[in-house]
PDB file of C-alpha atoms in Angstrom:
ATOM      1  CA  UNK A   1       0.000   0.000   0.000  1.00 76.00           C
ATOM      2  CA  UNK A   2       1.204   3.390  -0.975  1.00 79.00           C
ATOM      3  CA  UNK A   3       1.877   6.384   1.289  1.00 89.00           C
ATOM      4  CA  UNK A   4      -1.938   8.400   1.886  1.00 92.00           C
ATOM      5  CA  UNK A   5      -0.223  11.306   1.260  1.00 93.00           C
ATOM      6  CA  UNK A   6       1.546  10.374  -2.211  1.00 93.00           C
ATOM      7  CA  UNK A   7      -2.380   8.950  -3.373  1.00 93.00           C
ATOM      8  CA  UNK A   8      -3.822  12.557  -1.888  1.00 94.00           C
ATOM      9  CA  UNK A   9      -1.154  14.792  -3.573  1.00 94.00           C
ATOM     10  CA  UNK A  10      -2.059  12.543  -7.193  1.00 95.00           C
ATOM     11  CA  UNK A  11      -5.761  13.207  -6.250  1.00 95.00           C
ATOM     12  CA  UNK A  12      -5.239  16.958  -5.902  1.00 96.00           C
ATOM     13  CA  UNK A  13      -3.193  16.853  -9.466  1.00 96.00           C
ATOM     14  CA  UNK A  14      -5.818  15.600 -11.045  1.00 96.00           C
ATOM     15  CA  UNK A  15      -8.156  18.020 -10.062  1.00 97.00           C
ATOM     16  CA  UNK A  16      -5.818  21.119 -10.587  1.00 97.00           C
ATOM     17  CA  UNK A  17      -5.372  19.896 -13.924  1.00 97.00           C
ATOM     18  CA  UNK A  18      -9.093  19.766 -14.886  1.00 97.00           C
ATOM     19  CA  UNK A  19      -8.927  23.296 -13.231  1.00 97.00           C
ATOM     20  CA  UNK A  20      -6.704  24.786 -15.723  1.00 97.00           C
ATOM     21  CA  UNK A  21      -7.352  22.605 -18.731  1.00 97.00           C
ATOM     22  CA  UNK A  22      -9.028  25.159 -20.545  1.00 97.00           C
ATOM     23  CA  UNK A  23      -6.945  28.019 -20.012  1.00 97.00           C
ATOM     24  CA  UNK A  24      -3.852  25.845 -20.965  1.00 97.00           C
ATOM     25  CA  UNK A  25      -4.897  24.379 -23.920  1.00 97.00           C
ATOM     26  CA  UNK A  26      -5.777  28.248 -25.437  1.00 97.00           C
ATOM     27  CA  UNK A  27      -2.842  29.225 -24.133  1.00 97.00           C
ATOM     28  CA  UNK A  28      -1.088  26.187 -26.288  1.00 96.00           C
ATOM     29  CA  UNK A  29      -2.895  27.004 -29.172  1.00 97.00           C
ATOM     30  CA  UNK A  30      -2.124  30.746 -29.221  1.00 96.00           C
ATOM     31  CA  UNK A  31       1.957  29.556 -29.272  1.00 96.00           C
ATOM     32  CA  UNK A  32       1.702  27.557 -31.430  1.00 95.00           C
ATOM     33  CA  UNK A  33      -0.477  29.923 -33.993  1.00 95.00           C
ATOM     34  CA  UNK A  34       1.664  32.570 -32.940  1.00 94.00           C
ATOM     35  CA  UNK A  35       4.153  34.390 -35.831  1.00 91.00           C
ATOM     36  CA  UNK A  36       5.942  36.994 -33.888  1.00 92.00           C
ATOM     37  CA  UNK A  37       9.363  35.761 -31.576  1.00 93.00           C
ATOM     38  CA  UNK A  38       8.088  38.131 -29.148  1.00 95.00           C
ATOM     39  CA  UNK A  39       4.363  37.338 -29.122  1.00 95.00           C
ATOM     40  CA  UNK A  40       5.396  33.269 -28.435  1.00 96.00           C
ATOM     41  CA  UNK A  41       7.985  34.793 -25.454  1.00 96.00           C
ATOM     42  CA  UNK A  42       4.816  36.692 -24.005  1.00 96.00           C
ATOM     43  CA  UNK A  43       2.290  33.578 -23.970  1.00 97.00           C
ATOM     44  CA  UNK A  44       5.533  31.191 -22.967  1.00 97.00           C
ATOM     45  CA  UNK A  45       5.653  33.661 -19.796  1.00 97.00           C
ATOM     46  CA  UNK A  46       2.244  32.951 -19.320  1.00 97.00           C
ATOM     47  CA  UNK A  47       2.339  29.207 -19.724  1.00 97.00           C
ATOM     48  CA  UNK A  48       5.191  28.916 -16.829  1.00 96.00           C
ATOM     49  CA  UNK A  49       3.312  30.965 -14.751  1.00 97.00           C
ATOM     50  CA  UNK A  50       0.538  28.394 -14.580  1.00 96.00           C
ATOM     51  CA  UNK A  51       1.253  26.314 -11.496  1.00 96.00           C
ATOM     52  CA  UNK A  52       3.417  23.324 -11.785  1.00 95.00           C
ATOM     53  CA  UNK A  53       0.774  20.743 -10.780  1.00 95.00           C
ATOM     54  CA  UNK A  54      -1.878  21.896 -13.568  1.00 95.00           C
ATOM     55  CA  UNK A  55       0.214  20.406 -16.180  1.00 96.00           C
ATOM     56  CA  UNK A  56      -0.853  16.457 -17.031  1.00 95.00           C
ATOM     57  CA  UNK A  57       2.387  15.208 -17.273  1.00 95.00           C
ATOM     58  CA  UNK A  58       2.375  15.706 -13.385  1.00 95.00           C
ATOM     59  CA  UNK A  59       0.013  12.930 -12.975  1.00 94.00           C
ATOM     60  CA  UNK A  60       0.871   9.344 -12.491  1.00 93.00           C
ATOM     61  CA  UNK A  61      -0.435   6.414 -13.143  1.00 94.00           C
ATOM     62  CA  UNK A  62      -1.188   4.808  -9.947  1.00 95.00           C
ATOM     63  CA  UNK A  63      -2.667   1.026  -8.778  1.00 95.00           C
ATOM     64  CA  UNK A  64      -6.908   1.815  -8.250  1.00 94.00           C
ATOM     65  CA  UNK A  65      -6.446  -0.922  -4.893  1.00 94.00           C
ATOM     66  CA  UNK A  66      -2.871  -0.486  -3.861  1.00 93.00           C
ATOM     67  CA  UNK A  67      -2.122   3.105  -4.856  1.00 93.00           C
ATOM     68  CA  UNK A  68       1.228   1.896  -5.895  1.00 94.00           C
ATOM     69  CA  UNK A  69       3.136   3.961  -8.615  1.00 95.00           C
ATOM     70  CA  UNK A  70       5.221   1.207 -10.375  1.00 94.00           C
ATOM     71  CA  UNK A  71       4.458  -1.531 -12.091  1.00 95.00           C
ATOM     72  CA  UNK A  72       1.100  -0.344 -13.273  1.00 96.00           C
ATOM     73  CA  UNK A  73      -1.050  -2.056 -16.889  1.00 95.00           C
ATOM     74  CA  UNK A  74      -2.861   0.688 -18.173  1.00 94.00           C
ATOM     75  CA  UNK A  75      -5.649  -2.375 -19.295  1.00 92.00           C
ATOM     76  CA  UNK A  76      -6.347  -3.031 -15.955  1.00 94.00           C
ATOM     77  CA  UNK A  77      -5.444  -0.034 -13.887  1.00 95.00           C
ATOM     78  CA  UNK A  78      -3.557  -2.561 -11.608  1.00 96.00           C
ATOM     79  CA  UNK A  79      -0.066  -3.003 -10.495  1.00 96.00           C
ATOM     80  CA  UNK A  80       1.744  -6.124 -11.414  1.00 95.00           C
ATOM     81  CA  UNK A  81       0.996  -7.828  -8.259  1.00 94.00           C
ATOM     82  CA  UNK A  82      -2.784  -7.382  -7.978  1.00 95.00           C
ATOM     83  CA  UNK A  83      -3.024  -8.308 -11.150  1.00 94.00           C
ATOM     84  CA  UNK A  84      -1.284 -11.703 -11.016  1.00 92.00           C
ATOM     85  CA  UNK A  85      -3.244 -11.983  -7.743  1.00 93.00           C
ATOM     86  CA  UNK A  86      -6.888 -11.620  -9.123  1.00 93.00           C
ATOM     87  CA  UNK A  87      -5.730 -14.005 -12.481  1.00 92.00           C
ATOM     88  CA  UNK A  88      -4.897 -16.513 -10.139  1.00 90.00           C
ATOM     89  CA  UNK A  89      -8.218 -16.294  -8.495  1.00 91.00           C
ATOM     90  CA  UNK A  90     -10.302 -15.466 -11.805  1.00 89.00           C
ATOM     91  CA  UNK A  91     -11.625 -12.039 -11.074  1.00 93.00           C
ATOM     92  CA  UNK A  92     -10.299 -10.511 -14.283  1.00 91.00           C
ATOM     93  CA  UNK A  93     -12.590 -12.011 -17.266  1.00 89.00           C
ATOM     94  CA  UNK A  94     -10.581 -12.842 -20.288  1.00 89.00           C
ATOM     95  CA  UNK A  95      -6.975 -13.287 -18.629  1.00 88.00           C
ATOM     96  CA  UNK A  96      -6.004 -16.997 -18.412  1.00 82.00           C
ATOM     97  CA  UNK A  97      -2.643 -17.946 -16.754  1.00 76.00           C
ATOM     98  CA  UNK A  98       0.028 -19.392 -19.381  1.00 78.00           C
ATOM     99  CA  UNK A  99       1.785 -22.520 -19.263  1.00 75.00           C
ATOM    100  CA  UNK A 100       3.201 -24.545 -21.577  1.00 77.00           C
TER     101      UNK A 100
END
């Protein structure tokens, strides 16, 4: 199980960045539309003065029962040892355990 505080500080991420979502992605699309150097400085400014946490690279993937950072299938939302756990016992339809 993860630290509370590391799954509260990725909870309060995610919800900064669907704060400033909006006013990023304008932002984003007036640099990149942009033709004057000095123009793309002024809106860069303004990008970096967005706070750190509203940007959605912040965000990481995290285990939905653990809360554990590494190890995590996107399919599943699970780390690797969950998921080998609920195979084993059949709770995830369609995943059969190998041998051969």
């Amino acid at each position: 199980m993860a630290k509370k505080s590391m799954i509260a500080r990725d909870v309060k991420r995610k919800k900064m960045v669907e704060r400033f979502a909006a006013k990023r992605s304008a932002l984003m699309e007036a640099f990149a539309n942009a033709a004057d150097p000095m123009e793309r400085l002024e809106i860069h400014r303004k990008i970096q003065q967005l706070p750190r946490n509203s940007a959605p690279t912040r965000i990481t993937n995290r285990c939905w029962a653990t809360g554990k950072p590494r190890g995590v299938y996107r399919d599943f939302g699970l780390c690797r040892n969950q998921l080998r756990e609920r195979a084993h016992k059949g709770l995830l339809p369609g995943v059969v355990k190998s041998s051969w």
